[in-house]
PDB file of N, CA and C and ligand atoms in Angstrom:
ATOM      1  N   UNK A  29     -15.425  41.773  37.043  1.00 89.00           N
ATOM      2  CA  UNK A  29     -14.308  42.680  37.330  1.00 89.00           C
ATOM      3  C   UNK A  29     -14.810  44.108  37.390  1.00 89.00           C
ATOM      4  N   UNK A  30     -13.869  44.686  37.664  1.00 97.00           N
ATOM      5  CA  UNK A  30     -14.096  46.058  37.939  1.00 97.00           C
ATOM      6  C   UNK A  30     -13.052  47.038  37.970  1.00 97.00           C
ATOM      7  N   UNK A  31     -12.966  48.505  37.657  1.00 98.00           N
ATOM      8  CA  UNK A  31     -11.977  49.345  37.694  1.00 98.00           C
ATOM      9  C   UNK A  31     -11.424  49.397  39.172  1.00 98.00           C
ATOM     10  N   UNK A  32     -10.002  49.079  39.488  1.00 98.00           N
ATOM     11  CA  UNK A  32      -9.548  49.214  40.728  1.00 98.00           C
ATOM     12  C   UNK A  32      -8.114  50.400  41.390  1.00 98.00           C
ATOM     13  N   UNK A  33      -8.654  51.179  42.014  1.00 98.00           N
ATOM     14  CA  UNK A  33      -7.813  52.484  42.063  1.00 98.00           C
ATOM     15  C   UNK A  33      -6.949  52.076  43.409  1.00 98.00           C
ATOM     16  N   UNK A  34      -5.537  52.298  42.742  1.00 98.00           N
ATOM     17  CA  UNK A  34      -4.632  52.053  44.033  1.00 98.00           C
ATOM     18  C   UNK A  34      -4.097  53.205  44.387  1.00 98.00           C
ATOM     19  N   UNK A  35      -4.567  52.888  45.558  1.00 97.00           N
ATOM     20  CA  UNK A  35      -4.852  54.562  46.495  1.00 97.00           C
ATOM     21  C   UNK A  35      -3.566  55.471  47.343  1.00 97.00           C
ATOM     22  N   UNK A  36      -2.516  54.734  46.979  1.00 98.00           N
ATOM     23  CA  UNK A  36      -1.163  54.657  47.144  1.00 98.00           C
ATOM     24  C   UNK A  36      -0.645  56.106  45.979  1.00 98.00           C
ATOM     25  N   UNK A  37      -1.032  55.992  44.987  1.00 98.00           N
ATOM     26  CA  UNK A  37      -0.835  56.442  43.831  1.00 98.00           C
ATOM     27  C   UNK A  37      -1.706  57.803  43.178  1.00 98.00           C
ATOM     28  N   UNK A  38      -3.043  57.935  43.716  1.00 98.00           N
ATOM     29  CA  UNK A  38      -4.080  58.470  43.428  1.00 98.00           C
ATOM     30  C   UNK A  38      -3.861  59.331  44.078  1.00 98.00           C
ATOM     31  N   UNK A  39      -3.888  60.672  43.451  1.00 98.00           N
ATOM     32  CA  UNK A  39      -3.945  62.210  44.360  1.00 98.00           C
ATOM     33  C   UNK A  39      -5.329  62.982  44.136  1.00 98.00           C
ATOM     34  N   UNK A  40      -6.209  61.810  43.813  1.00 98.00           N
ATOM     35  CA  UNK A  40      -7.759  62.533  43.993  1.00 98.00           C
ATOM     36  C   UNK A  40      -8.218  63.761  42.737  1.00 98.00           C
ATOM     37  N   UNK A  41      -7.606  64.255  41.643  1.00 98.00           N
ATOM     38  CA  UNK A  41      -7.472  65.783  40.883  1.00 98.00           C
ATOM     39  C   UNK A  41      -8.852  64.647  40.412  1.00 98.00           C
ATOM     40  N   UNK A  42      -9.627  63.630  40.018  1.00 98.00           N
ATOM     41  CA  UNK A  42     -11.359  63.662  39.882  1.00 98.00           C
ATOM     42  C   UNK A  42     -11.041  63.654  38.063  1.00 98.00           C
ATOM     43  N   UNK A  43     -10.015  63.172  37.463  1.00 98.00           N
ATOM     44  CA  UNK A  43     -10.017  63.258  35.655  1.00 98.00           C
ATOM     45  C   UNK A  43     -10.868  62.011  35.681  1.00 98.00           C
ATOM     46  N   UNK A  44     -10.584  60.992  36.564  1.00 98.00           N
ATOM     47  CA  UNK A  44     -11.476  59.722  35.986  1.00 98.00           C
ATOM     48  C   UNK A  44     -13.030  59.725  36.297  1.00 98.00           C
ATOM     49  N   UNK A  45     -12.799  60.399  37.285  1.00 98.00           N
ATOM     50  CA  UNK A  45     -14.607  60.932  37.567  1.00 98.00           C
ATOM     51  C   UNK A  45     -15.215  61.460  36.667  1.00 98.00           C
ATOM     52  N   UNK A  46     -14.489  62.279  35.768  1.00 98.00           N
ATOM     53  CA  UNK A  46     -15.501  63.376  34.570  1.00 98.00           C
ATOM     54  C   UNK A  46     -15.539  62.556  33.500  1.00 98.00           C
ATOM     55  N   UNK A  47     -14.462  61.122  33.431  1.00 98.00           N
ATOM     56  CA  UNK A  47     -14.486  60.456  32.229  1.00 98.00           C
ATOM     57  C   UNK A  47     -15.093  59.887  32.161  1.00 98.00           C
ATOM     58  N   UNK A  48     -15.711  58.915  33.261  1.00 98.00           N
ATOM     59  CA  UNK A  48     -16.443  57.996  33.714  1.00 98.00           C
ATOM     60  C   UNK A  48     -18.012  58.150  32.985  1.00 98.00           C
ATOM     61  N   UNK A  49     -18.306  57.208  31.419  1.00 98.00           N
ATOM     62  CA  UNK A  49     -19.443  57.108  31.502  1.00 98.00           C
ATOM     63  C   UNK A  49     -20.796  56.743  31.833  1.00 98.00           C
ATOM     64  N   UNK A  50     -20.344  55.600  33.096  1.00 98.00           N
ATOM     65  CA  UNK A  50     -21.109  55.393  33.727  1.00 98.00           C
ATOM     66  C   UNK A  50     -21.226  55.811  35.424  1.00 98.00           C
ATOM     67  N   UNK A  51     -20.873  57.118  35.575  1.00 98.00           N
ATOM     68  CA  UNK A  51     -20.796  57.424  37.016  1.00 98.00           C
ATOM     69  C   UNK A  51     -20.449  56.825  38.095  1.00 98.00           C
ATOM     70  N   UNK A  52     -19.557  56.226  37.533  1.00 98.00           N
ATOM     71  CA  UNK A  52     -19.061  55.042  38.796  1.00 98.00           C
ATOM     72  C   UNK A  52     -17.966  55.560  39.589  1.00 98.00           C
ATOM     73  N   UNK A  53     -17.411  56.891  39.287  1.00 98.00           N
ATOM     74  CA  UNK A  53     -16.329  57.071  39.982  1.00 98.00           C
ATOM     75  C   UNK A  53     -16.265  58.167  41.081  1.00 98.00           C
ATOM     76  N   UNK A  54     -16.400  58.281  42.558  1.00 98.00           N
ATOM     77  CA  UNK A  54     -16.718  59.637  42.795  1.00 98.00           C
ATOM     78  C   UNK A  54     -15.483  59.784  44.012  1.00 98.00           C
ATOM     79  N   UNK A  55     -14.767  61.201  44.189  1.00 98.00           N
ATOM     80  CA  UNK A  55     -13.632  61.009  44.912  1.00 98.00           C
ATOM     81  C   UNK A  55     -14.260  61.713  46.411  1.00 98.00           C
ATOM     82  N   UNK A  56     -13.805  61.136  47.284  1.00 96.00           N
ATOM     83  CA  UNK A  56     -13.881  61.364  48.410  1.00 96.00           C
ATOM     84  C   UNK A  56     -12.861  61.392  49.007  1.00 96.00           C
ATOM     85  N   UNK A  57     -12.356  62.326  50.216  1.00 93.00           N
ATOM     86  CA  UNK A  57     -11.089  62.421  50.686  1.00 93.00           C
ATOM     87  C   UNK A  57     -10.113  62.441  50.005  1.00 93.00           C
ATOM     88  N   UNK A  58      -9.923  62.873  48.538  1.00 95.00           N
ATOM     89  CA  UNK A  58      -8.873  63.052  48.262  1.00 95.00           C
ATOM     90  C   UNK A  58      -8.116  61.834  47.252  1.00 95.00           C
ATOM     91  N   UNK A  59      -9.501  60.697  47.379  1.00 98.00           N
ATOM     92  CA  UNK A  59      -8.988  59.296  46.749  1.00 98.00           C
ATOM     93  C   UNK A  59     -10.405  59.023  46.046  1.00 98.00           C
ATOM     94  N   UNK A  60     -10.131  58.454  44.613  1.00 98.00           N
ATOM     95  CA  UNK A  60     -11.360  57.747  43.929  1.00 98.00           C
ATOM     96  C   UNK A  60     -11.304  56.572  44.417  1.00 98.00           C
ATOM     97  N   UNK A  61     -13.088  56.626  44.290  1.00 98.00           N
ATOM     98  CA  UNK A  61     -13.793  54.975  44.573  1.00 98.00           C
ATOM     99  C   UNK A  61     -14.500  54.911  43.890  1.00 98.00           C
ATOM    100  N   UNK A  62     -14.513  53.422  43.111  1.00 98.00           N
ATOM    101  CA  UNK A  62     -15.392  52.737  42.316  1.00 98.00           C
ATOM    102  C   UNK A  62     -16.572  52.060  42.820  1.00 98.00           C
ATOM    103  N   UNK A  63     -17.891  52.298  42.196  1.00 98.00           N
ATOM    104  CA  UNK A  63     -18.587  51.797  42.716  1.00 98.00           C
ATOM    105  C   UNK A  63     -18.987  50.538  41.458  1.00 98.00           C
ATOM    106  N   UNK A  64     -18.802  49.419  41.932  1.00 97.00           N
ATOM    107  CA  UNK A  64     -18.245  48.036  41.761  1.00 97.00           C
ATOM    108  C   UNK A  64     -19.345  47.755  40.757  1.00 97.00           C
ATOM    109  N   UNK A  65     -20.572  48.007  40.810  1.00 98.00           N
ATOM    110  CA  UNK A  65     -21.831  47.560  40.443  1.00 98.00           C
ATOM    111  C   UNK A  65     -22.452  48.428  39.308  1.00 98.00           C
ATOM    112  N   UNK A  66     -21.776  49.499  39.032  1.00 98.00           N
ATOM    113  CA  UNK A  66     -21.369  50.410  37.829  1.00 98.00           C
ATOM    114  C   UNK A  66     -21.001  49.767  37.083  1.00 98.00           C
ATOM    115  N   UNK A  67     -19.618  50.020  37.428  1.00 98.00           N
ATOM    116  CA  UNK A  67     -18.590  49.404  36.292  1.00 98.00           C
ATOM    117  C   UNK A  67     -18.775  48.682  35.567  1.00 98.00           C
ATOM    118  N   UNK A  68     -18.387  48.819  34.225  1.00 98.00           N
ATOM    119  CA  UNK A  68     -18.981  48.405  32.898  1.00 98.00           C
ATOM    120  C   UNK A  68     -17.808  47.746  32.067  1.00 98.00           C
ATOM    121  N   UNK A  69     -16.206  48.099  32.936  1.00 98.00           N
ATOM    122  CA  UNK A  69     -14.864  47.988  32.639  1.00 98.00           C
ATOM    123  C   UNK A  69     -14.739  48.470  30.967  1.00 98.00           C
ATOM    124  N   UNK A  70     -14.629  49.172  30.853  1.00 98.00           N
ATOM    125  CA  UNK A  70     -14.702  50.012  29.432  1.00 98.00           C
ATOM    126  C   UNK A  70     -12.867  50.518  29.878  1.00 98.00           C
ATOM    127  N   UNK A  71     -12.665  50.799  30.184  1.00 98.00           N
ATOM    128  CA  UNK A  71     -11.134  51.441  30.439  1.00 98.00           C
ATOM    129  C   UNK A  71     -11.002  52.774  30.594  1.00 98.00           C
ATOM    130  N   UNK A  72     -11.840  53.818  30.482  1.00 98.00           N
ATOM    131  CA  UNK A  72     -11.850  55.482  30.118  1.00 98.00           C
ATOM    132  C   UNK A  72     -11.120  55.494  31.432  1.00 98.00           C
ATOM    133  N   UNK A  73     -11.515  54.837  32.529  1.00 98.00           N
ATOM    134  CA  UNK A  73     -10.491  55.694  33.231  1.00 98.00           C
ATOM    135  C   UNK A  73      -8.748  55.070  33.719  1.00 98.00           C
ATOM    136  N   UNK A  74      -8.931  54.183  33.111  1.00 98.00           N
ATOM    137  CA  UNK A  74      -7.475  53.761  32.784  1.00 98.00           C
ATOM    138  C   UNK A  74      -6.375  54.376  32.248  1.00 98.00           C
ATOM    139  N   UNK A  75      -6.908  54.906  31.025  1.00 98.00           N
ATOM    140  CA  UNK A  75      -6.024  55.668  30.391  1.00 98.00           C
ATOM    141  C   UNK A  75      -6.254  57.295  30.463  1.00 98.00           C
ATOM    142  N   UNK A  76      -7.598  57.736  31.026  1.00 98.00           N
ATOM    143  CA  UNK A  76      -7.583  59.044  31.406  1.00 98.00           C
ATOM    144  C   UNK A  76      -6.425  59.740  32.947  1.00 98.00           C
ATOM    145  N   UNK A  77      -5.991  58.249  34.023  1.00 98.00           N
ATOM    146  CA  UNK A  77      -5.656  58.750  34.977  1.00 98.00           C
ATOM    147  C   UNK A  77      -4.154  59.055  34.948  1.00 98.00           C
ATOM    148  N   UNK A  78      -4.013  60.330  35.029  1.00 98.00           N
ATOM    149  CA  UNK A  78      -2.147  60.507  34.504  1.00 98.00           C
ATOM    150  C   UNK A  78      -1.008  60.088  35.971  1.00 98.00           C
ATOM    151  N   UNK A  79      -1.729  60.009  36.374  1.00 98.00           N
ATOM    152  CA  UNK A  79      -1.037  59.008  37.413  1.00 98.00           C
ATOM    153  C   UNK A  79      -1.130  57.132  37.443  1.00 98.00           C
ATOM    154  N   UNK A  80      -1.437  56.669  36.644  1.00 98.00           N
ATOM    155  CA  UNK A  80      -1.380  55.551  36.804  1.00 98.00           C
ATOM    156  C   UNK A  80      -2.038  54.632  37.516  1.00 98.00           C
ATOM    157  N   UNK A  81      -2.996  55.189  38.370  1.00 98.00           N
ATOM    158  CA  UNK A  81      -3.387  54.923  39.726  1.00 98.00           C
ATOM    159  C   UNK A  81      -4.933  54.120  39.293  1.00 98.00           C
ATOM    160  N   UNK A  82      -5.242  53.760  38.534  1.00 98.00           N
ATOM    161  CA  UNK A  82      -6.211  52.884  37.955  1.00 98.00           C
ATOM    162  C   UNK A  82      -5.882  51.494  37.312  1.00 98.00           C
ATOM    163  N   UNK A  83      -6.474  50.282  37.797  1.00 98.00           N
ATOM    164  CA  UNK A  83      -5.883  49.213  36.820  1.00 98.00           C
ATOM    165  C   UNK A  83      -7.701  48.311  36.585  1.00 98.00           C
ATOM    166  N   UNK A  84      -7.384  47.366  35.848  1.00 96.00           N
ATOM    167  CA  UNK A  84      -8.807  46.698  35.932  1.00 96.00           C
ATOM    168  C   UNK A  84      -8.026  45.130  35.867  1.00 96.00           C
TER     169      UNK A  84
HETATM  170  S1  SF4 B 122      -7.555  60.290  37.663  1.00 79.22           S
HETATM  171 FE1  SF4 B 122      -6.171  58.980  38.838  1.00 79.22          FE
HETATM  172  S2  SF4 B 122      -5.172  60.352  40.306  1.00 79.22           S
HETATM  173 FE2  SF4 B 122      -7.006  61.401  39.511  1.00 79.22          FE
HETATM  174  S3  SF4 B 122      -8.632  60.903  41.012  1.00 79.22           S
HETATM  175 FE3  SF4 B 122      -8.724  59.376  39.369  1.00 79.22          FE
HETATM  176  S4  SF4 B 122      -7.457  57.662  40.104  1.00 79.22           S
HETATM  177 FE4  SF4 B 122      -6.950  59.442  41.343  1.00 79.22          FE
HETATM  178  S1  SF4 B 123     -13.708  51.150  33.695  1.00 79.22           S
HETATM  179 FE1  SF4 B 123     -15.159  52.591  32.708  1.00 79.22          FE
HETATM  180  S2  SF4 B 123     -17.096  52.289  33.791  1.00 79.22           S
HETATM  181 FE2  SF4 B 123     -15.487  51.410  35.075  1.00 79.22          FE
HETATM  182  S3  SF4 B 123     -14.937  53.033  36.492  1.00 79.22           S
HETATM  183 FE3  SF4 B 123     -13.529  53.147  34.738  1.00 79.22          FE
HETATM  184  S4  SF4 B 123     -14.444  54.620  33.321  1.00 79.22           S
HETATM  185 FE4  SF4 B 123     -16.027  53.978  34.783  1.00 79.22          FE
END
């Protein structure tokens, strides 16, 4: 598994990117993407994203 950002929801402000201890998160256009092979599923950015816009 992996952290999955629904992009519907995501306005890109990059909180889960700075939380992210394994650099898995980097926003482009305005939307985060996970890079799958990172992810360590720890949750930081689950509960860091105040939009909701993260699930695992
Ligand atoms: S914290 Fe949430 S809203 Fe902000 S870039 Fe990450 S997924 Fe998008
Ligand atoms: S679950 Fe953890 S490792 Fe995976 S993207 Fe979110 S903060 Fe990064």
């Amino acid at each position: 598994m992996a952290a999955v950002v629904i992009k519907e929801l995501c306005i890109g402000c990059g909180v889960c990117s700075q939380m992210c201890p394994m650099q898995a998160i980097s926003v482009r256009v305005k939307t985060a993407h996970v890079d799958t092979g990172r992810c360590n599923d720890c949750e930081e950015c689950v509960f860091a994203c105040p939009n909701g816009a993260i699930t695992l």
